[in-house]
Amino acid sequence: MKVGVLALQGAVQEHLKMIEKCGHQPIPVKTIAHLNQVKRLIIPGGESTTISKLLVKYHLNEKIAELYNRYGLPIFGTCAGMILLAKQIEGQKQDILGLIDITVRRNAFGRQINSFEAELEINGITPPLFRGIFIRAPYISKAGKEVRILASFRENIVLAQQKNILVSSFHPELGDDLRIHRFFIEKIN
Amino acid sequence: MIEKSTDKTKRGLAQMLKGGVIMDVVNAEQAKIAEDAGAVAVMALERVPADIRAAGGVARMADPKKIKEIMKAVTIPVMAKARIGHFVEAQILEALEVDYIDESEVLTPADEKYHINKSNFKVPFVCGARNLGEALRRIAEGADMIRTKGEAGTGNIIEAVKHMRCVNEEIRALKGLGKEELIVKAKEYGAPFELIQETAALGRLPVVNFAAGGIATPADAALMMQLGCDGVFVGSGIFKSDNPEQRAKSIVEATTHYNDPKVLASVSEGLGEAMKGIAIDEIPESEKMQVRGW
C-alpha cells in the first residue's frame, strides 16, 4: 500500500523508513499530485508553525481535509502533526486542519531540557510496554466524546484516535518499535 | 520511570528541525519576524556575524536578558551561542533553558586547546565542522547536531559548499572499506574508530547536519539542500538584506521545495537587494572564522 508522509519539514525520512519496514511503499508528499496517490498519510514531527505555513501556501491543507471528509483518508499525526490535526490549540487560533475533536497544549511538558523517554501502556498495543520519546511535546488537554483514548502519561492523554485519525504526542518514528505504525497502517479503516 | 536528556531526545530535536531554516536574530522583534516567516528555530545572539566581523574585538555570549526576551517572544525552539571552550557560558545558557547551544566559531574562542565537554550537559549542542574528522571529533565530545561552517557573515556561499562537499566526499570514501582500513582512516581524520565505523555503515553523519555560513538567497539554501544537507542556518543573510520578511519566507520555501526549480524561480522574484557580501580572498587568514576550532 502507498503510505504518504507529508514532506514539507520535519522527521520525514524516519517515518518513510518505518513504513518500508512495515512492508509498505513510502511516498514523500510535497504536492497535491503526491497526495492523490496515497492511501494513508502521516503528518510528521517538526515545527507546527513552519509546517502550517507551508500547508496553507500550497493549498495542501484544503486537499487533505477534502480527502479525509470525502473518502475517509486515514491520517496519523505525530507531535507537530497532532497539533495540526487538533480542533483546538490552547492560546492560539486553529485554522489549519482541525480534523479531530481534541484540545492540545503545545510544549506542554516544557522546553527541550524537559524532553524525556518513558514506558507507556497503550490500549490494544501493549504489553510489552512501548517506549515513548517526547520532545518539546504537546499533550491532549481535552478530548471530545467520540475520541478514543489509547494512552496517557501521568494523566495526560498522549495517544488518541477518532475514526480514521490517529494522533500521538511522542515520536514512534525515532525508535525501532513498529507496533504503532502497524496499527495505523493495518487496523485503522 | 522517565529518563530525561537521552541521546534520543537530544539528537531527536535536531531531527525535528530537518528541512527547515534556523535564523539568527538579535532581538524579540526579529525573532517574531523569523517565526512568522516559518523559521524552525531562532539563534539568539548579540550581533549577526556580519556585524561581529565589522565591529572586531572580542565576541561573547549574548546578554541573558536578551536571550530571555527572545525566548518569551516565540514558541519555536531558541538556540544561543557560547564561545569555543567556554563551558561556563554554556552552563549559563543551560540555566536559561535554551533549547540548543551552539559552540560557535563566530564568537571569539575561549580555549586554544579544548572544546567544551558537551556530554556533561543536559541541553544538546550543535557545532561547526569543515570536514569529516572535525565533525566526528565534535560528536565524540557530545555534539548532537553538526553544521558545516562555511564563512559566517560573508553572504558568500563558496565556503559552505566547500565544507559540505568535503564531508560528503570523505564519507563516500569510507564505503566498502574493511575494519583495518577504517582504523587507518580514524587515525588520518583524528576521529574515534567507532564513529568512523558508524558513519561508514550509515553512509552519512550519525547526527543531523545543517549547512551554515554564507547563505544569502533562496537559491543558496536550495543549493546546500541539493548537496545533501538536512537544513540550513541563515545568519546575516536575512536581517542584512533589503526586505527581511519576504526574504525569510522565500528561503523557507526554497528549503522545502529545493528540488523544484519552478518554485525556486517564483520565490526568488523581487526580493530586493541581498546582503552585500565579501569575497573570501579579501579576508585575511587571521580574520577567517572557520579556522577557529580544530
Coordinates of C-alpha atoms in Angstrom, one line a residue:
Chain A
M1 CA 0.0 0.0 0.0
K2 CA 1.2 3.5 -0.7
V3 CA 1.6 5.4 2.5
G4 CA 2.4 9.1 2.3
V5 CA 4.5 11.2 4.7
L6 CA 3.9 14.9 4.5
A7 CA 7.4 16.1 3.5
L8 CA 7.3 19.9 4.0
Q9 CA 9.6 19.9 7.0
G10 CA 10.5 17.6 9.9
A11 CA 11.3 14.0 10.6
V12 CA 10.2 12.7 7.2
Q13 CA 12.9 10.1 6.5
E14 CA 12.3 8.4 9.8
H15 CA 8.6 7.8 9.0
L16 CA 9.4 6.7 5.5
K17 CA 11.8 4.1 6.9
M18 CA 9.2 2.8 9.4
I19 CA 6.6 2.4 6.5
E20 CA 9.2 0.5 4.5
K21 CA 10.0 -1.8 7.5
C22 CA 6.2 -2.5 7.8
G23 CA 6.3 -3.8 4.2
H24 CA 4.5 -0.9 2.5
Q25 CA 5.5 1.7 0.0
P26 CA 6.5 5.1 1.4
I27 CA 5.8 8.2 -0.6
P28 CA 7.1 11.7 0.4
V29 CA 4.3 14.1 -0.1
K30 CA 5.0 17.7 -1.1
T31 CA 2.3 18.4 -3.7
I32 CA -1.4 17.8 -4.4
A33 CA -0.3 15.3 -7.1
H34 CA 1.6 13.3 -4.5
L35 CA -1.4 13.4 -2.1
N36 CA -3.7 12.0 -4.8
Q37 CA -1.5 8.8 -4.9
V38 CA -1.6 7.8 -1.3
K39 CA -4.0 5.6 0.6
R40 CA -2.8 6.8 4.0
L41 CA -1.0 9.9 5.3
I42 CA 1.4 10.6 8.1
I43 CA 2.0 14.1 9.3
P44 CA 5.4 14.0 11.0
G45 CA 7.0 15.8 13.9
G46 CA 8.7 19.1 13.0
E47 CA 7.8 22.7 13.8
S48 CA 4.0 23.0 13.6
T49 CA 4.2 26.8 12.8
T50 CA 6.5 26.1 9.9
I51 CA 4.5 23.2 8.5
S52 CA 1.2 25.0 8.9
K53 CA 2.5 28.0 6.8
L54 CA 3.8 25.7 4.1
L55 CA 0.5 23.7 4.1
V56 CA -1.5 26.9 3.6
K57 CA 0.8 28.4 1.0
Y58 CA 0.5 25.4 -1.3
H59 CA -3.2 24.7 -0.6
L60 CA -2.4 21.2 0.8
N61 CA -4.5 21.7 3.9
E62 CA -7.7 22.1 1.9
K63 CA -6.8 18.9 -0.1
I64 CA -6.1 16.9 3.0
A65 CA -9.3 17.9 4.6
E66 CA -11.2 17.1 1.4
L67 CA -9.6 13.6 1.2
Y68 CA -10.5 13.0 4.8
N69 CA -14.0 14.3 4.7
R70 CA -15.0 12.8 1.4
Y71 CA -13.0 9.5 1.4
G72 CA -12.0 9.0 5.0
L73 CA -8.3 9.1 4.2
P74 CA -6.6 7.6 7.3
I75 CA -4.2 10.2 8.8
F76 CA -1.6 9.8 11.6
G77 CA -0.1 12.9 13.2
T78 CA 2.9 12.7 15.5
C79 CA 3.7 15.7 17.7
A80 CA 3.5 18.7 15.3
G81 CA 1.2 16.5 13.2
M82 CA -1.1 16.1 16.3
I83 CA -1.2 19.9 16.7
L84 CA -2.1 20.5 13.1
L85 CA -4.9 17.9 13.3
A86 CA -6.4 19.1 16.6
K87 CA -9.7 21.1 16.5
Q88 CA -8.4 23.5 19.2
I89 CA -4.9 24.7 20.3
E90 CA -4.7 26.3 23.7
G91 CA -3.9 30.0 23.5
Q92 CA -3.9 30.3 19.7
K93 CA -6.3 30.1 16.7
Q94 CA -6.5 26.8 14.8
D95 CA -7.3 27.3 11.2
I96 CA -5.3 24.6 9.6
L97 CA -6.8 21.1 9.6
G98 CA -8.7 20.6 12.8
L99 CA -10.0 17.2 12.0
I100 CA -10.0 15.6 15.5
D101 CA -12.1 16.8 18.4
I102 CA -9.3 17.5 20.9
T103 CA -7.7 20.5 22.5
V104 CA -3.9 20.4 22.6
R105 CA -1.4 22.2 24.7
R106 CA 1.8 23.0 22.9
N107 CA 5.2 22.4 24.6
A108 CA 3.1 21.0 27.4
F109 CA 6.0 19.3 29.3
G110 CA 8.3 22.3 29.0
R111 CA 11.3 23.3 26.9
Q112 CA 13.9 20.9 25.5
I113 CA 15.7 20.4 28.8
N114 CA 12.5 18.6 29.9
S115 CA 12.2 16.3 26.9
F116 CA 12.1 12.7 28.0
E117 CA 11.6 9.0 27.3
A118 CA 9.0 6.9 29.2
E119 CA 7.4 3.5 29.0
L120 CA 3.8 3.6 28.1
E121 CA 0.8 1.3 28.3
I122 CA -1.2 1.5 25.1
N123 CA -4.7 0.2 24.7
G124 CA -4.7 -2.7 22.2
I125 CA -0.9 -2.5 21.5
T126 CA 0.9 -3.3 24.8
P127 CA 2.2 -5.4 26.6
P128 CA 5.2 -5.3 26.4
L129 CA 5.4 -1.5 27.2
F130 CA 6.0 1.0 24.4
R131 CA 8.9 3.4 24.8
G132 CA 7.7 6.9 24.0
I133 CA 10.1 9.6 23.0
F134 CA 8.7 13.0 23.9
I135 CA 10.5 16.1 22.5
R136 CA 9.1 19.5 23.5
A137 CA 5.9 17.5 23.2
P138 CA 2.3 18.6 23.3
Y139 CA -0.5 16.7 25.1
I140 CA -4.2 16.5 24.8
S141 CA -5.8 18.6 27.5
K142 CA -9.4 17.9 26.4
A143 CA -10.9 15.2 24.3
G144 CA -14.4 15.0 22.8
K145 CA -16.8 12.1 23.4
E146 CA -16.1 10.5 20.1
V147 CA -12.3 10.3 20.8
R148 CA -10.8 7.0 22.0
I149 CA -8.0 7.5 24.4
L150 CA -5.3 5.0 23.7
A151 CA -2.5 6.1 26.1
S152 CA -1.9 8.5 28.8
F153 CA 1.3 9.7 30.6
R154 CA 0.7 11.0 34.2
E155 CA -2.9 11.5 33.4
N156 CA -2.2 13.5 30.3
I157 CA -3.5 12.0 27.0
V158 CA -0.7 11.2 24.6
L159 CA -2.2 8.9 22.1
A160 CA -5.8 9.1 20.8
Q161 CA -8.0 8.1 17.9
Q162 CA -11.2 9.4 16.4
K163 CA -12.5 7.5 13.3
N164 CA -9.6 7.5 10.8
I165 CA -7.4 10.0 12.6
L166 CA -4.7 8.8 15.0
V167 CA -2.5 11.3 16.9
S168 CA 0.5 10.9 19.3
S169 CA 2.4 13.4 21.4
F170 CA 5.5 11.3 21.1
H171 CA 7.7 10.0 18.3
P172 CA 7.4 6.3 17.4
E173 CA 9.4 7.1 14.3
L174 CA 12.5 7.7 16.4
G175 CA 12.6 4.2 17.8
D176 CA 12.7 0.7 16.3
D177 CA 9.2 -0.4 17.6
L178 CA 6.9 -0.7 14.6
R179 CA 3.7 -1.5 16.6
I180 CA 2.1 1.9 16.3
H181 CA 2.9 2.3 12.6
R182 CA 1.5 -1.2 12.0
F183 CA -1.6 -0.3 14.0
F184 CA -2.1 2.8 11.8
I185 CA -1.5 1.0 8.5
E186 CA -3.3 -2.2 9.2
K187 CA -6.0 -1.5 11.8
I188 CA -7.4 1.9 11.1
N189 CA -10.0 2.0 8.4
Chain B
M1 CA 10.1 5.7 35.1
I2 CA 11.2 8.6 33.0
E3 CA 14.6 9.4 31.5
K4 CA 15.5 13.0 30.5
S5 CA 18.1 14.3 28.2
T6 CA 18.9 11.0 26.5
D7 CA 20.7 10.8 23.2
K8 CA 17.4 10.1 21.5
T9 CA 15.8 13.3 22.9
K10 CA 18.9 15.5 22.2
R11 CA 19.5 14.2 18.7
G12 CA 15.8 13.9 18.2
L13 CA 15.2 17.7 18.5
A14 CA 17.6 18.2 15.6
Q15 CA 15.7 15.6 13.6
M16 CA 12.5 17.6 14.1
L17 CA 14.3 20.7 12.6
K18 CA 15.2 18.9 9.4
G19 CA 14.1 20.5 6.1
G20 CA 13.9 23.8 8.0
V21 CA 15.7 27.2 8.3
I22 CA 17.2 28.4 11.6
M23 CA 17.6 32.2 11.6
D24 CA 19.9 34.4 13.5
V25 CA 18.1 37.1 15.5
V26 CA 19.3 39.8 17.8
N27 CA 16.0 40.9 19.5
A28 CA 12.4 39.8 20.1
E29 CA 11.1 41.7 17.2
Q30 CA 13.4 39.9 14.7
A31 CA 12.6 36.6 16.4
K32 CA 8.9 37.3 15.8
I33 CA 9.6 38.1 12.1
A34 CA 11.6 34.8 11.8
E35 CA 8.8 32.8 13.4
D36 CA 6.1 34.4 11.2
A37 CA 8.2 33.6 8.1
G38 CA 8.3 29.9 9.1
A39 CA 11.7 29.5 10.8
V40 CA 12.0 26.2 12.6
A41 CA 14.2 27.8 15.3
V42 CA 16.0 31.0 16.0
M43 CA 19.6 31.6 17.1
A44 CA 19.7 34.4 19.7
L45 CA 22.8 36.5 19.6
E46 CA 24.1 39.9 20.4
R47 CA 25.1 40.8 16.8
V48 CA 24.8 38.9 13.5
P49 CA 28.1 37.6 12.2
A50 CA 28.5 40.4 9.6
D51 CA 28.3 43.0 12.4
I52 CA 30.7 40.9 14.6
R53 CA 33.1 41.0 11.7
A54 CA 32.7 44.7 11.2
A55 CA 33.0 45.5 15.0
G56 CA 36.1 43.5 15.7
G57 CA 37.2 43.0 19.3
V58 CA 36.0 40.0 21.4
A59 CA 32.6 38.5 20.6
R60 CA 30.9 36.8 23.5
M61 CA 27.7 35.0 24.5
A62 CA 24.7 37.3 24.3
D63 CA 23.2 39.1 27.3
P64 CA 20.9 36.6 29.2
K65 CA 18.3 39.4 29.3
K66 CA 18.2 39.5 25.5
I67 CA 18.0 35.7 25.3
K68 CA 15.1 35.6 27.7
E69 CA 13.3 38.3 25.8
I70 CA 13.7 36.2 22.6
M71 CA 12.6 33.0 24.4
K72 CA 9.4 34.8 25.6
A73 CA 8.6 36.2 22.1
V74 CA 8.4 32.9 20.2
T75 CA 7.1 29.4 20.6
I76 CA 9.7 27.8 18.3
P77 CA 13.0 26.5 19.8
V78 CA 15.6 29.1 20.7
M79 CA 19.3 28.4 20.4
A80 CA 22.2 30.5 21.6
K81 CA 25.9 30.6 21.1
A82 CA 28.7 30.0 23.5
R83 CA 32.4 30.6 22.8
I84 CA 34.5 27.6 21.8
G85 CA 35.7 26.0 25.1
H86 CA 33.8 28.4 27.3
F87 CA 31.9 25.8 29.3
V88 CA 30.7 28.4 31.8
E89 CA 28.9 30.4 29.1
A90 CA 27.3 27.0 28.2
Q91 CA 26.3 26.4 31.9
I92 CA 24.6 29.8 31.9
L93 CA 22.8 29.0 28.6
E94 CA 21.7 25.7 30.1
A95 CA 20.5 27.5 33.3
L96 CA 18.4 29.8 31.0
E97 CA 16.9 26.6 29.5
V98 CA 17.7 27.5 25.9
D99 CA 16.8 24.6 23.6
Y100 CA 20.1 24.1 21.9
I101 CA 23.6 25.5 22.5
D102 CA 25.9 26.4 19.5
E103 CA 29.6 26.2 20.5
S104 CA 30.4 28.6 17.8
E105 CA 33.5 29.8 15.9
V106 CA 31.5 33.0 15.1
L107 CA 32.4 34.1 18.7
T108 CA 36.0 34.6 19.8
P109 CA 37.3 31.2 21.2
A110 CA 37.9 31.0 24.9
D111 CA 40.3 28.0 24.9
E112 CA 43.0 27.4 22.3
K113 CA 43.2 23.7 23.0
Y114 CA 39.9 22.2 24.1
H115 CA 36.3 22.3 23.1
I116 CA 33.6 22.0 25.7
N117 CA 32.9 18.5 27.0
K118 CA 29.3 18.6 25.7
S119 CA 28.4 15.2 27.2
N120 CA 28.3 16.9 30.6
F121 CA 25.2 18.9 29.6
K122 CA 21.5 18.2 29.6
V123 CA 20.9 20.7 26.8
P124 CA 22.0 19.5 23.4
F125 CA 24.8 21.1 21.4
V126 CA 25.4 22.0 17.7
C127 CA 29.0 22.5 16.5
G128 CA 30.6 23.7 13.3
A129 CA 32.8 21.5 11.1
R130 CA 34.7 21.8 7.9
N131 CA 35.4 18.2 7.3
L132 CA 34.5 14.7 8.5
G133 CA 37.3 14.5 11.1
E134 CA 36.2 17.8 12.7
A135 CA 32.5 16.7 12.7
L136 CA 33.3 13.4 14.3
R137 CA 35.6 14.9 17.0
R138 CA 32.7 17.2 17.9
I139 CA 30.3 14.3 18.1
A140 CA 32.8 12.4 20.3
E141 CA 32.7 15.4 22.6
G142 CA 28.9 15.1 22.8
A143 CA 27.6 17.3 19.9
D144 CA 24.1 16.2 18.9
M145 CA 24.0 18.1 15.7
I146 CA 26.6 19.4 13.2
R147 CA 26.6 22.3 10.9
T148 CA 29.2 22.8 8.2
K149 CA 30.9 26.1 9.0
G150 CA 31.1 28.0 5.7
E151 CA 32.4 31.5 6.4
A152 CA 29.9 33.4 8.5
G153 CA 29.0 37.0 7.9
T154 CA 30.2 37.0 4.3
G155 CA 27.0 36.3 2.3
N156 CA 29.3 34.2 0.2
I157 CA 28.3 30.6 -0.3
I158 CA 31.6 29.2 -1.6
E159 CA 33.0 28.1 1.8
A160 CA 29.7 26.4 2.8
V161 CA 29.8 24.5 -0.5
K162 CA 33.4 23.5 0.0
H163 CA 32.8 22.2 3.5
M164 CA 29.6 20.2 2.6
R165 CA 31.4 18.7 -0.4
C166 CA 34.4 17.8 1.7
V167 CA 32.2 16.0 4.3
N168 CA 30.3 14.2 1.5
E169 CA 33.5 13.1 -0.3
E170 CA 35.1 11.8 2.9
I171 CA 32.0 9.8 3.8
R172 CA 31.8 8.3 0.3
A173 CA 35.5 7.3 0.6
L174 CA 34.7 5.2 3.6
K175 CA 32.3 3.0 1.6
G176 CA 33.3 -0.6 1.3
L177 CA 36.4 -0.3 3.5
G178 CA 37.4 -3.2 5.8
K179 CA 37.9 -2.8 9.5
E180 CA 41.7 -2.4 9.2
E181 CA 41.3 0.3 6.6
L182 CA 38.7 2.2 8.7
I183 CA 41.2 2.1 11.6
V184 CA 43.7 3.9 9.4
K185 CA 41.0 6.4 8.4
A186 CA 40.3 7.0 12.0
K187 CA 43.9 7.9 12.6
E188 CA 44.1 10.0 9.4
Y189 CA 41.0 12.0 10.4
G190 CA 41.8 12.2 14.1
A191 CA 38.4 10.7 15.0
P192 CA 37.3 7.8 17.1
F193 CA 37.2 4.5 15.2
E194 CA 33.6 3.7 16.5
L195 CA 32.3 6.9 14.9
I196 CA 34.1 6.3 11.7
Q197 CA 32.7 2.8 11.6
E198 CA 29.1 4.0 12.3
T199 CA 29.4 6.7 9.6
A200 CA 30.7 4.2 7.1
A201 CA 27.7 1.9 7.9
L202 CA 25.2 4.7 7.7
G203 CA 26.7 6.4 4.6
R204 CA 26.1 9.7 6.4
L205 CA 26.9 11.5 9.7
P206 CA 25.3 9.8 12.7
V207 CA 23.6 13.1 13.6
V208 CA 21.7 15.8 11.7
N209 CA 23.9 18.0 9.6
F210 CA 22.8 21.5 8.6
A211 CA 24.7 24.0 6.3
A212 CA 25.7 27.4 7.5
G213 CA 28.0 30.3 6.8
G214 CA 27.2 32.4 3.7
I215 CA 23.6 31.6 2.8
A216 CA 22.0 34.8 1.5
T217 CA 19.4 33.8 -1.2
P218 CA 16.7 31.1 -1.7
A219 CA 19.0 29.6 -4.4
D220 CA 21.9 29.3 -1.9
A221 CA 19.6 27.4 0.5
A222 CA 18.4 25.1 -2.2
L223 CA 22.0 24.5 -3.4
M224 CA 23.0 23.4 0.0
M225 CA 19.9 21.1 0.3
Q226 CA 20.7 19.5 -3.1
L227 CA 24.2 18.9 -1.9
G228 CA 22.7 16.8 0.8
C229 CA 22.5 18.8 4.0
D230 CA 19.5 18.4 6.3
G231 CA 18.5 22.0 6.7
V232 CA 20.1 25.5 6.8
F233 CA 21.2 28.2 9.2
V234 CA 20.9 31.7 7.8
G235 CA 22.8 34.3 9.8
S236 CA 23.3 37.8 8.4
G237 CA 21.6 36.9 5.1
I238 CA 18.1 37.8 6.3
F239 CA 18.3 40.9 8.5
K240 CA 21.2 42.5 6.5
S241 CA 19.0 42.4 3.3
D242 CA 16.5 44.9 2.0
N243 CA 13.4 43.0 2.8
P244 CA 13.9 40.6 5.6
E245 CA 10.3 39.4 5.9
Q246 CA 10.0 38.4 2.3
R247 CA 13.5 37.0 2.0
A248 CA 13.0 34.9 5.1
K249 CA 9.7 33.4 3.8
S250 CA 11.3 32.7 0.4
I251 CA 14.3 31.0 2.0
V252 CA 11.9 28.8 4.0
E253 CA 10.0 27.8 0.8
A254 CA 13.2 27.2 -1.1
T255 CA 14.5 24.9 1.6
T256 CA 11.3 22.8 1.4
H257 CA 11.0 22.8 -2.4
Y258 CA 14.7 22.7 -3.1
N259 CA 14.3 20.2 -5.9
D260 CA 11.7 22.2 -7.8
P261 CA 13.3 25.0 -10.0
K262 CA 9.9 26.4 -10.8
V263 CA 9.1 27.1 -7.1
L264 CA 12.7 28.4 -6.7
A265 CA 12.2 30.8 -9.6
S266 CA 9.0 32.1 -8.2
V267 CA 10.2 32.6 -4.6
S268 CA 13.4 34.3 -5.9
E269 CA 11.5 37.0 -7.6
G270 CA 11.5 40.7 -6.5
L271 CA 13.3 40.2 -3.1
G272 CA 15.3 43.4 -3.4
E273 CA 19.0 43.6 -2.6
A274 CA 20.6 40.7 -0.8
M275 CA 23.3 41.5 1.7
K276 CA 26.3 42.9 0.0
G277 CA 28.7 40.2 0.8
I278 CA 32.5 39.8 0.8
A279 CA 34.8 37.9 -1.5
I280 CA 36.7 35.2 0.5
D281 CA 40.2 36.2 -0.7
E282 CA 39.5 39.7 0.7
I283 CA 39.5 38.3 4.2
P284 CA 43.0 37.9 5.8
E285 CA 43.6 34.3 7.0
S286 CA 43.7 35.6 10.6
E287 CA 40.2 37.0 10.3
K288 CA 38.5 33.9 9.0
M289 CA 36.1 32.5 11.5
Q290 CA 36.2 28.9 10.1
V291 CA 39.8 28.3 11.2
R292 CA 38.7 28.7 14.8
G293 CA 38.3 25.3 16.4
W294 CA 40.2 22.1 15.5

